[in-house]
Amino acid sequence: MKIINAGVTGPKGFFASGISCGIKRSGKKDLALIYSSKPASAVGVFTNNKIVAAPIKVNQENLKDHKGRAIIINSGNANCFTGKQGFKNAVLITKVLAKNLQISSKDVLVASTG
């Protein structure tokens, strides 16, 4: 086994970027994207709580085929307790990103952290 000590972009074909998109008042980076140029195996570990945030519901659905190509991560807004609109927004994020990356929206995962 080859050990790679190069971070998330260490494996061939993985790319990442981070920007400040205005979620955090401080102006610090608050949006990240990790992208694989080829389909990748993907799994998730989720909470057992009965109440889950919209991104978790989207990811549970999108990971049913155990594949993924991109994950978009925001920081500064957990996107929990957002109801039906929060779910619609999380799905919309997957569709917009998928269109721009020219991949299936089912291959996009969403993560939010407060």
Short mmCIF file of C-alpha atoms in Angstrom, two decimals:
data_model
loop_
_atom_site.label_atom_id
_atom_site.label_comp_id
_atom_site.label_asym_id
_atom_site.label_seq_id
_atom_site.Cartn_x
_atom_site.Cartn_y
_atom_site.Cartn_z
CA MET A 1 0.00 0.00 0.00
CA LYS A 2 1.29 3.41 -0.95
CA ILE A 3 0.79 6.11 1.69
CA ILE A 4 0.07 9.56 0.28
CA ASN A 5 0.72 12.54 2.53
CA ALA A 6 -0.56 15.25 0.22
CA GLY A 7 -4.01 16.15 1.48
CA VAL A 8 -7.31 15.83 -0.33
CA THR A 9 -5.75 16.56 -3.74
CA GLY A 10 -2.99 14.02 -3.29
CA PRO A 11 -4.69 11.24 -5.26
CA LYS A 12 -4.48 11.68 -9.03
CA GLY A 13 -7.53 13.39 -10.49
CA PHE A 14 -8.74 15.14 -7.32
CA PHE A 15 -9.04 18.92 -7.17
CA ALA A 16 -10.12 21.31 -4.42
CA SER A 17 -10.75 24.98 -3.94
CA GLY A 18 -12.01 27.30 -1.26
CA ILE A 19 -13.41 30.83 -1.37
CA SER A 20 -15.18 33.41 0.73
CA CYS A 21 -18.75 33.71 -0.56
CA GLY A 22 -20.13 35.91 2.21
CA ILE A 23 -21.59 33.39 4.65
CA LYS A 24 -19.13 34.35 7.37
CA ARG A 25 -19.17 37.99 8.39
CA SER A 26 -15.44 37.80 9.06
CA GLY A 27 -14.70 37.39 5.36
CA LYS A 28 -12.88 34.11 5.98
CA LYS A 29 -13.20 31.29 3.47
CA ASP A 30 -16.60 29.67 3.86
CA LEU A 31 -17.19 27.58 0.73
CA ALA A 32 -15.13 24.62 -0.46
CA LEU A 33 -15.35 22.29 -3.41
CA ILE A 34 -13.70 18.90 -3.78
CA TYR A 35 -13.97 17.35 -7.24
CA SER A 36 -12.89 14.07 -8.80
CA SER A 37 -12.25 14.08 -12.53
CA LYS A 38 -13.47 10.47 -12.68
CA PRO A 39 -16.30 8.67 -10.86
CA ALA A 40 -15.17 7.64 -7.40
CA SER A 41 -16.42 5.19 -4.82
CA ALA A 42 -18.24 7.06 -2.07
CA VAL A 43 -19.89 6.22 1.23
CA GLY A 44 -21.28 8.20 4.12
CA VAL A 45 -21.71 7.78 7.85
CA PHE A 46 -24.78 9.53 9.18
CA THR A 47 -26.41 10.37 12.47
CA ASN A 48 -29.10 8.13 13.95
CA ASN A 49 -31.08 11.18 15.07
CA LYS A 50 -34.65 11.35 13.79
CA ILE A 51 -34.16 15.02 12.93
CA VAL A 52 -31.54 15.55 10.25
CA ALA A 53 -30.51 18.54 8.16
CA ALA A 54 -31.39 18.79 4.47
CA PRO A 55 -27.85 18.05 3.22
CA ILE A 56 -27.88 14.73 5.07
CA LYS A 57 -31.14 13.71 3.39
CA VAL A 58 -29.77 14.64 -0.03
CA ASN A 59 -26.53 12.76 0.60
CA GLN A 60 -28.31 9.64 1.83
CA GLU A 61 -30.24 9.56 -1.44
CA ASN A 62 -27.25 10.40 -3.66
CA LEU A 63 -25.02 7.79 -2.03
CA LYS A 64 -27.34 4.86 -2.66
CA ASP A 65 -25.23 3.91 -5.68
CA HIS A 66 -21.96 4.36 -3.69
CA LYS A 67 -20.56 6.79 -6.26
CA GLY A 68 -19.66 10.45 -6.21
CA ARG A 69 -17.65 13.08 -8.03
CA ALA A 70 -18.02 16.32 -6.07
CA ILE A 71 -18.78 17.65 -2.64
CA ILE A 72 -19.59 21.26 -1.88
CA ILE A 73 -19.09 22.34 1.71
CA ASN A 74 -20.22 25.55 3.34
CA SER A 75 -19.02 26.76 6.71
CA GLY A 76 -20.89 29.18 8.90
CA ASN A 77 -24.42 27.90 8.24
CA ALA A 78 -25.45 24.39 9.27
CA ASN A 79 -28.62 24.44 7.13
CA CYS A 80 -30.59 22.57 9.76
CA PHE A 81 -34.26 23.09 10.66
CA THR A 82 -34.83 24.63 7.23
CA GLY A 83 -37.84 22.46 6.34
CA LYS A 84 -39.01 21.77 2.81
CA GLN A 85 -37.34 24.90 1.45
CA GLY A 86 -33.99 23.83 2.89
CA PHE A 87 -34.32 20.46 1.16
CA LYS A 88 -35.25 22.15 -2.14
CA ASN A 89 -32.21 24.43 -1.77
CA ALA A 90 -29.87 21.51 -1.10
CA VAL A 91 -31.18 19.70 -4.20
CA LEU A 92 -30.82 22.90 -6.24
CA ILE A 93 -27.19 23.21 -5.14
CA THR A 94 -26.49 19.69 -6.45
CA LYS A 95 -28.15 20.52 -9.78
CA VAL A 96 -26.37 23.84 -10.31
CA LEU A 97 -22.98 22.40 -9.42
CA ALA A 98 -23.56 19.31 -11.55
CA LYS A 99 -24.47 21.44 -14.55
CA ASN A 100 -21.32 23.52 -14.16
CA LEU A 101 -19.11 20.46 -13.72
CA GLN A 102 -20.96 18.54 -16.45
CA ILE A 103 -21.73 15.59 -14.19
CA SER A 104 -24.90 14.03 -12.79
CA SER A 105 -26.52 15.79 -9.83
CA LYS A 106 -26.66 12.35 -8.16
CA ASP A 107 -22.85 12.49 -8.04
CA VAL A 108 -22.82 15.70 -5.98
CA LEU A 109 -22.80 15.71 -2.18
CA VAL A 110 -23.59 18.67 0.07
CA ALA A 111 -22.10 19.41 3.48
CA SER A 112 -22.87 22.26 5.83
CA THR A 113 -21.31 23.15 9.13
CA GLY A 114 -22.20 25.88 11.57
#
